[in-house]
Coordinates of C-alpha atoms and ligand atoms in Angstrom, one line a residue:
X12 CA 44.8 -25.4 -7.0
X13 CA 42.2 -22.6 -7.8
X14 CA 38.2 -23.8 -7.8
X15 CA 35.8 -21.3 -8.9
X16 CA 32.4 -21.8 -8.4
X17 CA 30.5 -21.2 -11.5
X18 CA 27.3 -21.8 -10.6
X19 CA 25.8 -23.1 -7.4
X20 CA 22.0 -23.9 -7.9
X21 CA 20.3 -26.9 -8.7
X22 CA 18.4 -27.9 -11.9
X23 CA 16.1 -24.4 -12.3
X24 CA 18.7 -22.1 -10.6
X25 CA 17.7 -19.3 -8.4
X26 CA 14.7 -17.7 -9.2
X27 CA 13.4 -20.5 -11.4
X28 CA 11.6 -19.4 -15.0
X29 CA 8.6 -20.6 -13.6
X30 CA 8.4 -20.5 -10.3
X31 CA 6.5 -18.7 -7.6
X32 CA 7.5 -20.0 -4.2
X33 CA 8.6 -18.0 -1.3
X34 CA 12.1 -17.5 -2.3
X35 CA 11.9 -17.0 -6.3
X36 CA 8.9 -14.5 -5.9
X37 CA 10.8 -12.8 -2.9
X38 CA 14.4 -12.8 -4.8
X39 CA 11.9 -11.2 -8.0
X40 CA 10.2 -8.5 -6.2
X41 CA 13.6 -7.9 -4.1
X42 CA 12.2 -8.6 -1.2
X43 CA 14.6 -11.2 0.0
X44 CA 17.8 -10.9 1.2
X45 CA 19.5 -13.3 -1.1
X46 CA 21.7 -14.1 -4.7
X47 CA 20.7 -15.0 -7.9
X48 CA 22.3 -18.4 -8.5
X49 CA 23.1 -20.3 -11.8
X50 CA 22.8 -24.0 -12.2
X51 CA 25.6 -26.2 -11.3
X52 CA 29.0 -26.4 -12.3
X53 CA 33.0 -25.7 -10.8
X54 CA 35.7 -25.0 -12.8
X55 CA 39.7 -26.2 -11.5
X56 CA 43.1 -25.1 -12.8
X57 CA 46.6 -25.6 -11.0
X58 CA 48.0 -22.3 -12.8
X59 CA 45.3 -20.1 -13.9
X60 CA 45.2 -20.8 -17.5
X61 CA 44.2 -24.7 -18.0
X62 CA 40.7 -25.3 -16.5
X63 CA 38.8 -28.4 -16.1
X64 CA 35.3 -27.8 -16.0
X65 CA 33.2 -30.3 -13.6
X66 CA 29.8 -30.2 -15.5
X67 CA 28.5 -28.3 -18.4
X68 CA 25.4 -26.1 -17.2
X69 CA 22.5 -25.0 -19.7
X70 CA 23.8 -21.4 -18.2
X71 CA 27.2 -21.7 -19.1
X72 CA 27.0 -18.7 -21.9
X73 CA 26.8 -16.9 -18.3
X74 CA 29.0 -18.6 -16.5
X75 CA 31.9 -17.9 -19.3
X76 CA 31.1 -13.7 -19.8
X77 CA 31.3 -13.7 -15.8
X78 CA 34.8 -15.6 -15.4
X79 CA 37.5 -14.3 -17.6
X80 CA 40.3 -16.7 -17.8
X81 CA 37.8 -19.2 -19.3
X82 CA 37.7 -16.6 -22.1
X83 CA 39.2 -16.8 -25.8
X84 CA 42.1 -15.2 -25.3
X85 CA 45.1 -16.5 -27.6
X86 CA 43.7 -17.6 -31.3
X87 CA 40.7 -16.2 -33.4
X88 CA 38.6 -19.3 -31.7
X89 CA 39.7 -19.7 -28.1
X90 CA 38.6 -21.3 -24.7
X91 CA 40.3 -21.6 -21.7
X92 CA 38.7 -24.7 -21.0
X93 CA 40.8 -27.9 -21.7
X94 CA 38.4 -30.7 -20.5
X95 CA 34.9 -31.3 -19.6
X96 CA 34.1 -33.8 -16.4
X97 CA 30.5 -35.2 -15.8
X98 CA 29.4 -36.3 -12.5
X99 CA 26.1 -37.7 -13.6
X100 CA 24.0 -37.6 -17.2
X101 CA 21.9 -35.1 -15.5
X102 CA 20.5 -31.9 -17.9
X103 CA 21.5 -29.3 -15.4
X104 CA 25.3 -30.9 -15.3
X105 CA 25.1 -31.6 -19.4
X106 CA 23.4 -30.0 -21.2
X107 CA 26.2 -26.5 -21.6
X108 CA 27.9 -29.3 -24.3
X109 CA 24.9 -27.8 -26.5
X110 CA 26.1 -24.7 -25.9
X111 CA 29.7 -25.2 -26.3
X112 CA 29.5 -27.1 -29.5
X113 CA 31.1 -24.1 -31.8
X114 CA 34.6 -25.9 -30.0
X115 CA 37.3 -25.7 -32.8
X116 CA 37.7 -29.4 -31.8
X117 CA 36.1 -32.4 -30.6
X118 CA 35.5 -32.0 -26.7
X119 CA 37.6 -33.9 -24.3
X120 CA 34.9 -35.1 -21.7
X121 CA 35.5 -37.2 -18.9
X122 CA 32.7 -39.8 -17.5
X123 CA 31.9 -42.8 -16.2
X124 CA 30.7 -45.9 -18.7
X125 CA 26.7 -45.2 -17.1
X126 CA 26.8 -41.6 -17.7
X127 CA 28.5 -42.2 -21.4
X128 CA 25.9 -44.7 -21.9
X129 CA 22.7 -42.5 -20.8
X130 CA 24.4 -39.5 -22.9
X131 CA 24.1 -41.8 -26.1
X132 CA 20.8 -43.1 -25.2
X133 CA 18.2 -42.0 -23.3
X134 CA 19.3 -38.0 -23.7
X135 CA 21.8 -38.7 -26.3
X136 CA 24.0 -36.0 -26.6
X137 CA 27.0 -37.0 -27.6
X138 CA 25.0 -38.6 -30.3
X139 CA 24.0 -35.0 -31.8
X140 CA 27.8 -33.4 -30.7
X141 CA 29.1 -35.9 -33.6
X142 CA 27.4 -34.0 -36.0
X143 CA 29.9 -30.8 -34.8
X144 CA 33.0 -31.7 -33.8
X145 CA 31.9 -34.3 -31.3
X146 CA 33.3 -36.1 -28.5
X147 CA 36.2 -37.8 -27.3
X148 CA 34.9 -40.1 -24.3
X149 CA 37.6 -41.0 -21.4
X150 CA 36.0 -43.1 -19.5
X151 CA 36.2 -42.6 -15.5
X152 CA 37.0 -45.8 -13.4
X153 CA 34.8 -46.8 -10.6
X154 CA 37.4 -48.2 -8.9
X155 CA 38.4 -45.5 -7.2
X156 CA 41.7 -45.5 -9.4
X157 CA 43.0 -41.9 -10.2
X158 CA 43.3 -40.2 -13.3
X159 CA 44.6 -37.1 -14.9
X160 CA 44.1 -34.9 -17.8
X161 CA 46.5 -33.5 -20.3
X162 CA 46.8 -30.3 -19.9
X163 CA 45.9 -30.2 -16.6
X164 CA 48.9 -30.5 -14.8
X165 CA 49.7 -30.9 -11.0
X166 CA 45.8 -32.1 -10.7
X167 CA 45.0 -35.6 -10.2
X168 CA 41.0 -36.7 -10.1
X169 CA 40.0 -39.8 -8.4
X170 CA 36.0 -41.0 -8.6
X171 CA 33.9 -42.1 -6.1
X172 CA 30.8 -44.1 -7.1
X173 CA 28.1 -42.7 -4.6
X174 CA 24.4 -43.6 -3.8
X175 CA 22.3 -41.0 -5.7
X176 CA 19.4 -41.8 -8.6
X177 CA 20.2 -41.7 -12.3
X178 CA 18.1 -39.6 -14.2
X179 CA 14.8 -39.6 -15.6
X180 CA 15.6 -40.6 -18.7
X181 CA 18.3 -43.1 -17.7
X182 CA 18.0 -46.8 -18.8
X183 CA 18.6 -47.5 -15.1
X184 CA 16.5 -44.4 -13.3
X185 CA 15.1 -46.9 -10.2
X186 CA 17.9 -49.4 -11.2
X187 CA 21.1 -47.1 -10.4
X188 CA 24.4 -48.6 -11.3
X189 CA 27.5 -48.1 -10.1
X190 CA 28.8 -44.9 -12.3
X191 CA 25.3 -42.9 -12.9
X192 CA 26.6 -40.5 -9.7
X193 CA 30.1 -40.0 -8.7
X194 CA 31.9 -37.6 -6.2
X195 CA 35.3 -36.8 -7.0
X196 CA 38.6 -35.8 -5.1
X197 CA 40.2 -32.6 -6.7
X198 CA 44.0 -33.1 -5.7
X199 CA 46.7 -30.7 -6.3
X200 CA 49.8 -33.2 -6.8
X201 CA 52.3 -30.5 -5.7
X202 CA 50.9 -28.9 -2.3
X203 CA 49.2 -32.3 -1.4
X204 CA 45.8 -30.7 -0.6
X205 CA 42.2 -31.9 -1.7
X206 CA 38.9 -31.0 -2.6
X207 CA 35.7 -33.6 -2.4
X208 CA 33.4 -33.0 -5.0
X209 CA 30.0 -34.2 -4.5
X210 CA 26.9 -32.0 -5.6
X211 CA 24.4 -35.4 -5.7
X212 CA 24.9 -37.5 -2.4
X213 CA 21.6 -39.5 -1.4
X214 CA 23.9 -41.2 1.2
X215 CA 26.9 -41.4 3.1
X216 CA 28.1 -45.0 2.5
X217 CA 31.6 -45.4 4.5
X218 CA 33.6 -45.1 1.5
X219 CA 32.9 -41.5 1.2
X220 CA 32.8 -40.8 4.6
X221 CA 36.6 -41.9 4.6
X222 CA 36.9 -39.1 1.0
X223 CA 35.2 -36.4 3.2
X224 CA 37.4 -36.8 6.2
X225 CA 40.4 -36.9 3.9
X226 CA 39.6 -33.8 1.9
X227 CA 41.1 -30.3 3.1
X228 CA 37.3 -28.7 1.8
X229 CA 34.3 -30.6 1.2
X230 CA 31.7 -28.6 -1.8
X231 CA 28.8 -31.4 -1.1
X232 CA 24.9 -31.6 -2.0
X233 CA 23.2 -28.8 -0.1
X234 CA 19.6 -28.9 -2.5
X235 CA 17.1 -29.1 -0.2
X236 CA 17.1 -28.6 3.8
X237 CA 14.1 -31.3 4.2
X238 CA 13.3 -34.5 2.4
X239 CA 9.7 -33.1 1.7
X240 CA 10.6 -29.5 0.7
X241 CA 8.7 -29.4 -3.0
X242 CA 5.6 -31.0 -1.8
X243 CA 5.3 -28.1 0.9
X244 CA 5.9 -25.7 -1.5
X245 CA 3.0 -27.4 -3.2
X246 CA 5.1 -28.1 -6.3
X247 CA 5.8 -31.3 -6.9
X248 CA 4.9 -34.6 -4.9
X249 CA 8.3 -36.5 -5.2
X250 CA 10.6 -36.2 -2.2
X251 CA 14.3 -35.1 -2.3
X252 CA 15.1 -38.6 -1.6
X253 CA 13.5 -39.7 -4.4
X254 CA 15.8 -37.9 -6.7
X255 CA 19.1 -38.9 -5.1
X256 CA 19.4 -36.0 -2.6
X257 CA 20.0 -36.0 1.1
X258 CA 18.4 -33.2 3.1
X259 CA 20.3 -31.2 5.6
X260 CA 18.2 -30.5 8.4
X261 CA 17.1 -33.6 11.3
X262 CA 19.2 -36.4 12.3
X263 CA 21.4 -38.3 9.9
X264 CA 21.2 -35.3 7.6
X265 CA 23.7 -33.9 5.9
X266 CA 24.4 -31.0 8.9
X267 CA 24.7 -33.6 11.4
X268 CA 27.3 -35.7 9.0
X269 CA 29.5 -32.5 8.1
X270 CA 29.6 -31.4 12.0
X271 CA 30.6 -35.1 12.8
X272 CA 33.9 -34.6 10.1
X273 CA 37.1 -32.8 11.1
X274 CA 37.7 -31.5 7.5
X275 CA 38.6 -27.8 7.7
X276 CA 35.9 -26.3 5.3
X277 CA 33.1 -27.5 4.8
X278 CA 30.4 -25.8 1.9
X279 CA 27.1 -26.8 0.8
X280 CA 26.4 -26.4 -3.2
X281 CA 23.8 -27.5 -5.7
X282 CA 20.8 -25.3 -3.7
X283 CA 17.6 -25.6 -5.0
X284 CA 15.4 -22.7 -5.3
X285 CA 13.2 -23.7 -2.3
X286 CA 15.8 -24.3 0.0
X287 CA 15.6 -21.6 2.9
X288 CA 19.1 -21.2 3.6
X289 CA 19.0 -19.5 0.4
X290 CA 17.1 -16.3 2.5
X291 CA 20.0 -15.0 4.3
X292 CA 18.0 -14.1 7.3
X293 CA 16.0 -17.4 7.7
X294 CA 17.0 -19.2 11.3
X295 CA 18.3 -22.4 8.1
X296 CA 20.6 -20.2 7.3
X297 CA 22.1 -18.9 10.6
X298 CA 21.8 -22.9 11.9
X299 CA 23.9 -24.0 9.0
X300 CA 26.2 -20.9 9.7
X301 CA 26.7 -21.8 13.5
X302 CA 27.2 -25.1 12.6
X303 CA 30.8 -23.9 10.8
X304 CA 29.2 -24.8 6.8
X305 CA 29.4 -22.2 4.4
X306 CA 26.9 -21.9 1.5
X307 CA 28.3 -21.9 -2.2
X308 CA 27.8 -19.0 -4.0
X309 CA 28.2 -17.9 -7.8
X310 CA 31.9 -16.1 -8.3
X311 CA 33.0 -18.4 -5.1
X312 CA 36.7 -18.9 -5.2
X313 CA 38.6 -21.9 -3.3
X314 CA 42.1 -21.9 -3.3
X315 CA 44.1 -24.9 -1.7
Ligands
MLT967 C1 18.8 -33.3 -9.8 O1 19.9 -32.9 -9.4 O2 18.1 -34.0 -9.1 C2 18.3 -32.8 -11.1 O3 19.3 -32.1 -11.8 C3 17.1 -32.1 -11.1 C4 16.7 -31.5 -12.4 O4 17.4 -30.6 -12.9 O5 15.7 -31.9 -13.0
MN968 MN1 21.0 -31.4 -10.4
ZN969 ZN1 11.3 -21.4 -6.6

């Protein structure tokens, strides 16, 4: 099973259009020691040509031009792309369908009933997809039942509903249902192995605790390193926690889960722009280092 890591910032990437603090003004003037990041997405394949793509990012024009076998490469309109998977309805994991609508056919897109239900309502895009070639919906079980998608062979997904916050625009933002965040296991049927997926995690119920010390590499939420990161930064007063994101740093965060899990490698993903493991020679970033977790890069490969 090949993952590549198409982008590994949060909503905004790294710098952000409009933002000044430390680390986007620093990564600007090149005076950090640092990488660019684009927003949010992984792409999977068990033989290099048939990819599943876990979210669509707005960057995703970049994402393709920097990642070949995604490329048209066998008909006059080509993608190497087979299926689209949606961990949330949120714009930084959604809204590349936009982008992708010139698709020769309707897209194959894999989500839960919540996240199908905020994409035709409160940010309906599926709604404006049907006037291209639109959508075909498979809907993701909750129940922790796996699925698989043609094309895709030797890969088998399996959700995980997890304790996050739906987005702003959701029907049920402050009234989460089951659905509006999943994790996912990534498992290659033939060499047994497993990734967890899970670039929103507000919190570790036991359920996903067992997923993380099954999995052979966790790729989990790594946006901010405290709960209270954008009001510091002066840019906003809502706290991490507040949008569905545990912080890494203190105890019960997410360093202190990852070095109580045996799993083998453990990465961070989803940075946002504030956080100051994104400096490479910050004392964040050499913690989380000497605490075994790598940090998720755009262009990372993972191969199990
Ligand atoms: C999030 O992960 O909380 C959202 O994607 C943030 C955003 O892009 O607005
Ligand atoms: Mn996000
Ligand atoms: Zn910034």
């Amino acid at each position: 099973m090949f993952v590549h890591v198409l982008g590994s910032a949060a909503g905004g990437g790294f710098p952000q259009w409009n933002c000044n603090c430390r680390n986007c003004k620093r990564l600007r003037d090149g005076t950090l020691n640092g990488k660019a990041r684009t927003q949010s997405s992984i792409t999977v394949s068990s033989n290099g040509v048939d990819w599943v793509l876990f979210n669509a990012s707005p960057d995703i024009r970049q994402q393709l031009a920097s990642f070949p076998p995604l490329q048209p490469g066998r008909a006059v309109r080509d993608t190497g792309i087979c299926a689209v998977v949606l961990v949330d309805a949120q714009i930084d994991h959604t809204t590349g369908l936009v982008v992708l609508r010139e698709h020769t056919e309707p897209w194959n897109v894999y989500c839960t009933r919540a996240v199908q239900e905020d994409l035709t309502t409160g940010y309906p895009l599926f709604n404006i997809l049907s006037h291209f070639q639109g959508v075909n919906w498979h809907e993701v079980p909750i129940d922790e039942r796996s699925f698989t998608v043609p094309k895709a062979n030797g890969l088998r997904f399996t959700a995980v509903p997890l304790k996050s916050e739906a987005p702003p625009y959701s029907p049920h933002r402050h009234n989460t249902v089951p659905g509006n965040n999943i994790g996912m296991r990534l498992e290659d049927t033939e060499s047994g192995k497993n990734l967890f997926y899970a670039p929103g995690l507000g919190e570790l119920e036991p359920h996903v605790r067992r997923y993380m010390e099954a999995a052979d590499c966790i790729l989990v939420d790594g946006t901010v390193w405290t709960d209270n990161e954008l009001s510091r930064e002066g840019i906003s007063d809502k706290r991490a926690q507040d949008m569905g994101h545990l912080n890494q740093s203190g105890k019960g965060g997410m360093i202190d889960i990852l070095q109580s899990l045996n799993c083998p490698r453990k990465i961070v993903i989803h940075i946002n722009n504030t956080n100051p493991i994104l400096d490479e020679d910050s004392q964040e970033h050499a913690e989380l280092v000497n605490a075994g977790i790598q940090i998720a890069y755009d262009g990372m490969d993972i191969t199990l």
